Short mmCIF file of C-alpha atoms in Angstrom, two decimals:
data_model
loop_
_atom_site.label_atom_id
_atom_site.label_comp_id
_atom_site.label_asym_id
_atom_site.label_seq_id
_atom_site.Cartn_x
_atom_site.Cartn_y
_atom_site.Cartn_z
CA MET P 1 82.84 53.76 117.60
CA GLN P 2 79.95 53.59 115.49
CA SER P 3 80.32 55.37 112.41
CA ASN P 4 76.83 53.98 110.68
CA SER P 5 74.21 55.57 113.76
CA ARG P 6 75.91 58.62 112.84
CA ILE P 7 75.48 58.56 109.33
CA GLU P 8 71.64 57.19 110.32
CA ARG P 9 71.28 60.32 112.66
CA LEU P 10 72.41 63.16 109.73
CA ALA P 11 70.19 61.48 107.13
CA LEU P 12 67.61 62.02 109.51
CA VAL P 13 68.16 65.49 110.03
CA LEU P 14 68.55 65.82 106.03
CA ARG P 15 65.32 63.80 105.94
CA GLU P 16 63.19 66.95 108.22
CA LYS P 17 65.29 69.87 106.75
CA LYS P 18 63.61 68.48 103.42
CA LEU P 19 67.57 68.30 102.10
CA HIS P 20 68.59 65.58 100.00
CA ALA P 21 72.28 65.83 100.53
CA CYS P 22 75.07 67.91 102.21
CA LEU P 23 78.74 68.64 101.71
CA ILE P 24 81.16 68.30 104.65
CA THR P 25 84.41 70.02 104.49
CA HIS P 26 85.38 70.13 108.39
CA THR P 27 88.09 67.96 108.69
CA ALA P 28 86.55 67.26 112.41
CA ASP P 29 83.22 66.65 111.77
CA ILE P 30 83.97 63.88 108.81
CA ARG P 31 86.43 62.71 111.37
CA TRP P 32 83.48 61.83 113.14
CA LEU P 33 81.20 60.71 110.60
CA THR P 34 83.90 58.17 109.38
CA GLY P 35 85.36 56.64 112.91
CA PHE P 36 88.37 56.79 111.56
CA ALA P 37 91.18 57.52 113.86
CA GLY P 38 94.57 57.98 113.70
CA VAL P 39 94.58 59.26 109.72
CA PHE P 40 92.68 62.84 109.46
CA ASP P 41 95.11 65.71 110.42
CA GLU P 42 94.86 69.03 110.69
CA GLU P 43 94.56 69.81 106.53
CA GLN P 44 91.09 70.75 104.98
CA ALA P 45 92.09 68.40 102.61
CA HIS P 46 88.73 66.21 102.01
CA LEU P 47 84.88 66.47 101.04
CA ALA P 48 82.12 64.51 102.12
CA VAL P 49 79.05 63.92 100.99
CA LEU P 50 76.10 62.53 102.71
CA PHE P 51 72.24 61.90 102.10
CA ALA P 52 69.00 61.82 103.37
CA ASP P 53 67.98 58.78 101.42
CA PRO P 54 69.69 55.81 103.57
CA LEU P 55 70.10 53.43 100.65
CA ARG P 56 72.99 55.52 99.42
CA PRO P 57 76.21 55.07 101.07
CA PRO P 58 77.89 58.04 101.57
CA GLU P 59 81.16 59.46 99.40
CA LEU P 60 84.35 61.18 100.64
CA HIS P 61 86.81 62.75 98.02
CA THR P 62 90.17 62.87 99.32
CA ASP P 63 93.90 62.63 97.66
CA SER P 64 96.65 60.11 97.72
CA ARG P 65 98.39 61.29 100.66
CA TYR P 66 95.29 60.22 102.30
CA SER P 67 93.42 57.29 100.44
CA GLU P 68 94.99 54.40 101.17
CA ALA P 69 95.04 54.76 104.87
CA LEU P 70 91.09 55.34 104.18
CA ARG P 71 90.55 52.43 102.50
CA THR P 72 92.13 50.89 104.91
CA CYS P 73 90.06 51.76 107.84
CA ASP P 74 86.76 51.35 105.51
CA ALA P 75 87.64 48.21 104.97
CA ASP P 76 88.42 47.15 108.87
CA ARG P 77 84.56 48.93 109.24
CA GLY P 78 82.64 46.67 106.61
CA GLY P 79 83.56 49.45 104.05
CA LEU P 80 80.61 51.83 104.53
CA TRP P 81 82.41 54.65 102.44
CA HIS P 82 83.20 55.04 98.64
CA ILE P 83 86.38 56.70 99.39
CA CYS P 84 87.60 58.14 95.34
CA ASP P 85 91.23 60.00 94.92
CA GLU P 86 91.01 61.00 91.73
CA ARG P 87 92.52 64.18 91.12
CA ILE P 88 90.00 66.85 90.32
CA GLY P 89 88.36 69.46 92.03
CA HIS P 90 86.15 68.85 95.37
CA SER P 91 83.27 70.98 93.08
CA LYS P 92 83.66 68.70 90.11
CA PHE P 93 83.19 65.30 92.47
CA ALA P 94 80.37 66.76 94.17
CA ALA P 95 78.65 67.86 90.90
CA GLY P 96 79.55 64.03 89.85
CA VAL P 97 78.02 62.59 92.81
CA LEU P 98 75.22 65.00 92.38
CA ALA P 99 74.28 64.31 88.36
CA ALA P 100 72.12 61.37 89.50
CA LYS P 101 68.45 61.66 90.49
CA PRO P 102 66.26 63.79 91.32
CA ARG P 103 66.55 65.88 88.86
CA LYS P 104 66.01 69.18 91.52
CA GLN P 105 67.73 69.13 94.66
CA ARG P 106 68.15 71.16 97.99
CA ILE P 107 71.91 70.34 98.99
CA ALA P 108 72.98 71.69 102.53
CA ILE P 109 76.35 73.20 102.92
CA GLU P 110 78.46 74.81 106.00
CA ALA P 111 78.00 78.41 106.27
CA ASP P 112 81.22 78.98 107.15
CA LEU P 113 82.44 76.90 103.85
CA ARG P 114 85.63 79.04 102.31
CA LEU P 115 84.23 81.09 99.81
CA ASN P 116 86.50 80.19 96.85
CA GLN P 117 84.67 76.87 97.74
CA TYR P 118 81.73 78.30 97.43
CA ARG P 119 82.08 80.36 94.35
CA ALA P 120 84.06 77.01 92.35
CA LEU P 121 80.66 74.74 93.53
CA GLU P 122 78.37 77.42 92.47
CA LYS P 123 80.23 77.36 89.43
CA THR P 124 80.41 73.79 88.40
CA LEU P 125 76.48 73.34 89.59
CA ALA P 126 75.25 75.35 87.30
CA SER P 127 76.79 74.16 84.51
CA MET P 128 75.36 70.76 84.88
CA LYS P 129 72.62 70.51 82.50
CA GLU P 130 68.73 70.01 82.87
CA LYS P 131 69.34 70.14 86.39
CA SER P 132 68.59 72.40 89.64
CA VAL P 133 70.20 72.51 92.53
CA ARG P 134 69.54 74.66 95.06
CA LEU P 135 72.65 75.06 97.53
CA VAL P 136 70.58 75.46 101.22
CA GLU P 137 73.52 77.19 104.22
CA LEU P 138 73.24 75.59 107.23
CA SER P 139 75.39 76.06 110.48
CA ASP P 140 76.55 73.69 112.90
CA LEU P 141 74.82 70.41 110.58
CA VAL P 142 77.30 67.88 112.48
CA THR P 143 78.93 70.19 114.67
CA SER P 144 75.61 70.11 116.45
CA LEU P 145 75.78 66.00 116.32
CA ARG P 146 79.05 65.70 117.74
CA ALA P 147 78.57 67.96 121.03
CA VAL P 148 76.06 64.73 122.80
CA LYS P 149 79.34 62.28 123.34
CA ASP P 150 79.19 58.64 123.61
CA ALA P 151 80.25 55.73 125.89
CA GLU P 152 83.54 55.56 123.35
CA GLU P 153 83.98 59.51 122.91
CA ILE P 154 83.90 59.79 126.35
CA ALA P 155 86.51 57.21 127.38
CA ALA P 156 88.99 58.69 124.68
CA LEU P 157 88.51 61.54 127.26
CA ARG P 158 89.34 60.39 130.02
CA ALA P 159 92.42 58.79 128.55
CA ALA P 160 93.49 62.03 127.33
CA GLN P 161 92.62 63.99 130.80
CA ALA P 162 94.73 61.31 133.04
CA ILE P 163 97.60 61.87 130.64
CA THR P 164 96.95 65.46 131.46
CA ASP P 165 96.64 65.28 135.27
CA ALA P 166 99.69 63.26 135.11
CA ALA P 167 101.48 66.14 133.77
CA PHE P 168 100.76 68.48 136.17
CA GLN P 169 101.92 66.30 139.00
CA HIS P 170 105.35 65.96 137.14
CA MET P 171 104.95 70.39 136.50
CA LEU P 172 104.63 70.48 140.55
CA GLU P 173 108.26 69.30 140.51
CA PHE P 174 109.59 70.41 137.59
CA LEU P 175 108.55 74.71 138.01
CA ARG P 176 111.46 76.45 139.96
CA PRO P 177 112.74 79.22 139.57
CA GLY P 178 114.98 80.54 137.00
CA ILE P 179 113.31 78.43 134.24
CA THR P 180 111.42 79.72 131.29
CA GLU P 181 107.56 80.21 130.29
CA GLN P 182 109.00 78.20 127.15
CA GLU P 183 111.41 75.47 128.87
CA ALA P 184 107.89 75.14 130.92
CA ALA P 185 105.89 74.62 127.74
CA CYS P 186 108.47 72.38 126.25
CA GLU P 187 108.47 70.34 129.26
CA LEU P 188 104.99 69.58 130.03
CA ASP P 189 104.29 69.02 125.92
CA PHE P 190 107.46 66.40 126.24
CA PHE P 191 105.92 65.00 129.42
CA MET P 192 103.04 64.25 128.13
CA ARG P 193 103.90 62.21 124.64
CA ARG P 194 106.45 60.14 126.40
CA ASN P 195 103.32 59.23 128.13
CA GLY P 196 101.05 58.55 125.58
CA SER P 197 99.67 61.96 124.16
CA GLU P 198 99.73 61.86 120.83
CA GLY P 199 100.12 65.45 120.80
CA VAL P 200 98.84 68.62 122.19
CA ALA P 201 95.49 69.40 122.38
CA PHE P 202 96.39 73.48 121.47
CA ALA P 203 98.60 75.43 121.69
CA THR P 204 101.00 74.76 125.21
CA ILE P 205 100.21 78.43 128.28
CA VAL P 206 102.73 78.72 130.36
CA ALA P 207 102.10 82.23 131.85
CA SER P 208 103.77 83.75 134.43
CA GLY P 209 103.73 86.69 136.65
CA PRO P 210 101.87 89.94 134.76
CA ASN P 211 101.86 87.56 131.73
CA SER P 212 98.96 85.09 133.73
CA ALA P 213 96.58 88.08 133.35
CA ARG P 214 96.37 87.74 129.68
CA PRO P 215 94.56 84.62 129.05
CA HIS P 216 95.49 83.27 126.25
CA ALA P 217 99.39 84.35 126.24
CA VAL P 218 102.05 82.92 124.09
CA PRO P 219 104.98 81.36 126.38
CA GLY P 220 107.80 83.29 126.08
CA GLY P 221 111.58 84.06 127.21
CA ARG P 222 110.70 85.22 130.51
CA GLU P 223 112.04 83.84 133.25
CA LEU P 224 109.98 82.11 135.81
CA GLN P 225 110.93 83.98 139.62
CA ARG P 226 110.44 83.58 143.13
CA GLY P 227 106.44 84.85 143.69
CA ASP P 228 104.92 84.44 140.54
CA ILE P 229 101.56 83.07 139.82
CA VAL P 230 102.39 80.44 137.35
CA LEU P 231 99.09 79.68 134.66
CA MET P 232 98.83 75.91 132.56
CA ASP P 233 96.26 75.60 130.99
CA TYR P 234 97.23 72.82 128.46
CA GLY P 235 96.03 69.44 126.96
CA ALA P 236 96.99 65.77 125.49
CA ARG P 237 95.33 63.45 122.43
CA LEU P 238 94.57 60.51 122.70
CA GLY P 239 92.31 58.71 119.21
CA ASP P 240 92.17 62.03 118.09
CA TYR P 241 90.29 63.58 121.33
CA ARG P 242 91.37 66.11 123.14
CA SER P 243 91.61 67.13 127.30
CA ASP P 244 92.40 70.61 128.64
CA MET P 245 92.19 71.72 131.89
CA THR P 246 94.23 75.14 133.65
CA ARG P 247 95.80 74.98 137.24
CA THR P 248 97.24 77.65 138.54
CA VAL P 249 100.34 77.40 141.00
CA VAL P 250 102.82 79.98 143.26
CA LEU P 251 106.65 79.57 142.92
CA GLY P 252 107.08 80.34 146.91
CA PRO P 253 104.49 81.10 149.24
CA ALA P 254 101.33 83.44 148.53
CA SER P 255 100.49 86.97 148.71
CA GLU P 256 97.62 87.82 150.71
CA ARG P 257 96.23 89.47 147.43
CA GLN P 258 97.22 86.16 145.69
CA ARG P 259 95.06 84.05 147.92
CA GLU P 260 92.68 86.15 147.95
CA VAL P 261 92.10 85.75 144.40
CA TYR P 262 92.64 81.99 143.76
CA ALA P 263 89.73 81.57 146.69
CA ALA P 264 87.16 83.78 144.48
CA VAL P 265 87.96 81.59 141.51
CA LEU P 266 87.95 78.57 143.05
CA ALA P 267 84.30 79.32 145.09
CA ALA P 268 83.28 80.19 141.20
CA GLN P 269 84.23 77.05 139.87
CA THR P 270 82.75 74.93 142.19
CA ALA P 271 79.25 76.28 142.59
CA ALA P 272 79.84 76.41 138.37
CA ARG P 273 80.11 72.96 138.54
CA ALA P 274 77.49 71.99 140.64
CA ALA P 275 75.46 74.11 138.75
CA LEU P 276 75.31 71.84 135.47
CA ARG P 277 72.73 69.04 135.01
CA PRO P 278 70.63 68.50 132.03
CA GLY P 279 68.12 71.69 131.33
CA VAL P 280 70.80 74.21 132.10
CA THR P 281 71.44 76.93 129.54
CA GLY P 282 75.05 78.00 129.36
CA ALA P 283 74.17 80.83 130.26
CA GLU P 284 73.14 80.55 133.33
CA ALA P 285 75.75 78.31 134.04
CA HIS P 286 78.02 81.04 132.94
CA ARG P 287 75.73 84.02 135.55
CA VAL P 288 76.53 81.46 138.56
CA ALA P 289 80.21 81.90 138.42
CA GLU P 290 80.30 85.76 137.58
CA ASP P 291 77.74 86.69 140.32
CA ILE P 292 80.69 85.03 142.76
CA ILE P 293 83.92 86.40 141.47
CA ASN P 294 81.67 89.95 141.23
CA GLN P 295 80.45 89.40 145.18
CA ALA P 296 83.85 88.88 145.81
CA GLY P 297 84.95 92.45 144.49
CA PHE P 298 86.36 91.51 140.79
CA GLU P 299 83.28 92.38 138.52
CA GLY P 300 85.18 93.30 134.94
CA ARG P 301 87.78 90.58 135.59
CA PHE P 302 86.15 87.47 134.20
CA GLY P 303 85.66 88.85 130.93
CA HIS P 304 85.82 84.68 128.84
CA GLY P 305 83.21 82.49 128.60
CA LEU P 306 82.86 80.41 131.61
CA GLY P 307 83.16 76.98 129.30
CA HIS P 308 82.77 75.23 126.07
CA GLY P 309 82.40 71.54 124.45
CA VAL P 310 85.84 69.17 123.94
CA GLY P 311 85.82 66.74 121.63
CA ILE P 312 87.68 65.95 118.33
CA ASP P 313 87.93 69.90 118.48
CA ILE P 314 89.26 71.86 121.39
CA HIS P 315 86.46 73.99 120.76
CA GLU P 316 82.93 72.66 119.81
CA LEU P 317 79.21 73.11 121.33
CA PRO P 318 78.21 73.41 123.78
CA VAL P 319 79.17 77.03 124.80
CA LEU P 320 79.15 78.23 128.31
CA ALA P 321 78.60 81.98 128.02
CA PRO P 322 75.92 84.85 128.87
CA LYS P 323 74.30 84.85 125.85
CA GLN P 324 74.13 80.58 125.12
CA ASN P 325 70.32 79.92 126.32
CA LYS P 326 70.30 76.91 124.81
CA PRO P 327 70.07 74.28 128.01
CA LEU P 328 72.31 71.25 128.10
CA VAL P 329 71.55 67.52 128.39
CA ALA P 330 73.23 64.47 128.93
CA GLY P 331 76.01 63.22 127.17
CA HIS P 332 77.42 67.13 126.83
CA VAL P 333 81.42 67.57 127.35
CA VAL P 334 82.31 70.67 128.85
CA THR P 335 85.26 72.74 130.46
CA VAL P 336 84.63 74.93 133.74
CA GLU P 337 87.22 77.39 134.11
CA PRO P 338 85.97 80.86 134.99
CA GLY P 339 89.20 82.94 135.94
CA ILE P 340 90.34 86.80 137.46
CA TYR P 341 93.17 88.39 135.67
CA LEU P 342 94.47 91.91 137.16
CA PRO P 343 96.50 93.48 134.38
CA GLY P 344 100.07 94.45 135.59
CA GLU P 345 100.05 91.71 138.61
CA PHE P 346 98.92 88.45 137.79
CA GLY P 347 95.26 85.85 136.59
CA VAL P 348 93.94 83.22 138.17
CA ARG P 349 92.56 80.33 136.22
CA ILE P 350 90.86 77.38 136.93
CA GLU P 351 89.36 75.04 134.78
CA ASP P 352 88.01 71.36 134.91
CA PHE P 353 86.13 69.21 131.74
CA GLY P 354 83.48 66.61 132.26
CA VAL P 355 80.41 65.56 130.69
CA VAL P 356 77.25 66.11 131.91
CA THR P 357 74.72 63.10 133.30
CA PRO P 358 71.06 62.43 133.97
CA ASP P 359 71.86 63.69 137.78
CA GLY P 360 74.99 66.62 137.48
CA TYR P 361 78.39 66.86 136.25
CA ASP P 362 81.38 63.87 135.97
CA ILE P 363 84.62 65.17 136.22
CA PHE P 364 87.01 63.78 133.96
CA THR P 365 90.21 65.85 135.98
CA GLN P 366 91.07 64.69 138.94
CA SER P 367 93.90 66.84 140.24
CA PRO P 368 93.90 68.49 142.87
CA HIS P 369 91.97 71.86 143.07
CA GLN P 370 93.87 73.68 146.08
CA LEU P 371 96.75 76.42 146.16
CA PHE P 372 99.69 75.04 145.37
CA GLU P 373 102.69 76.92 146.75
CA LEU P 374 105.85 75.94 145.52
#
């Protein structure tokens, strides 16, 4: 992955906003900026300092748990980053880096920086003699750049989805009455691990019967029963990139009610996928699916957004939802996941993900959309 070009893109944004530098603490953003795969975990243990001046190398403050691996990755890529594991706080490290010219600086920080980190940074910067540093809060500074995926990122996402598709085929043979939701979720996770996944993309959801009416149900001890709807929402992780897919099946013959709901969700999902192209907003895409669900008689039963971006994080920009009016562009990777949820009965969700292209939407997901009656 081309970390140089990513840093250059960020530097250009800083110059456009008349900023001298930015401080980045989100691990996913740092992973994207560096291009270092297989080094970072979920811990927010790092601070990156990047500059509007293209001649200043980026700085990365970490600790001894990560520094050797980071230096190895950096050396493999030509030694772009200055990596420091000195045992000092991030705020003191930032102050030392920013002590260089110019005297007056506008420094971007994340709008959701943790309060204790902000207070430590503000206190340390205020103590700098003959130096004026203004902190400027910005949302989605790096995340908005990450939203448009390059060819290598798309290849990683496709590869993660291939594992996810294989897991679905496996589960069609594995699911049966008597096993618990927890056992089914573990089988999904183990299968993906055995077949190359570096881990799960997020906490796997297996929800059966009335539990499937809860969009983010937690797998429990409920045993699957004949006649149950079984909803599986899960994904693999490969090269630090994630996949996301939902499929809903029935154990045994489906009832007319189950068929009706499934058909409405599938019609909404199919139409929404067909509507995706550059220039369409998240709100417009959501409305396509919601209108079909409402017309089928299930108004108010689709309570969440149509979809979201996927990449290093499972939820990224852009967002497909009623209040999202930014247009999609080629390179956006998004899910399409309408659902209908009937409390006390069951729920159905169908989810694919893929990339917006100049001509439409290229789906990574290869699993069939038909209703399987197991």
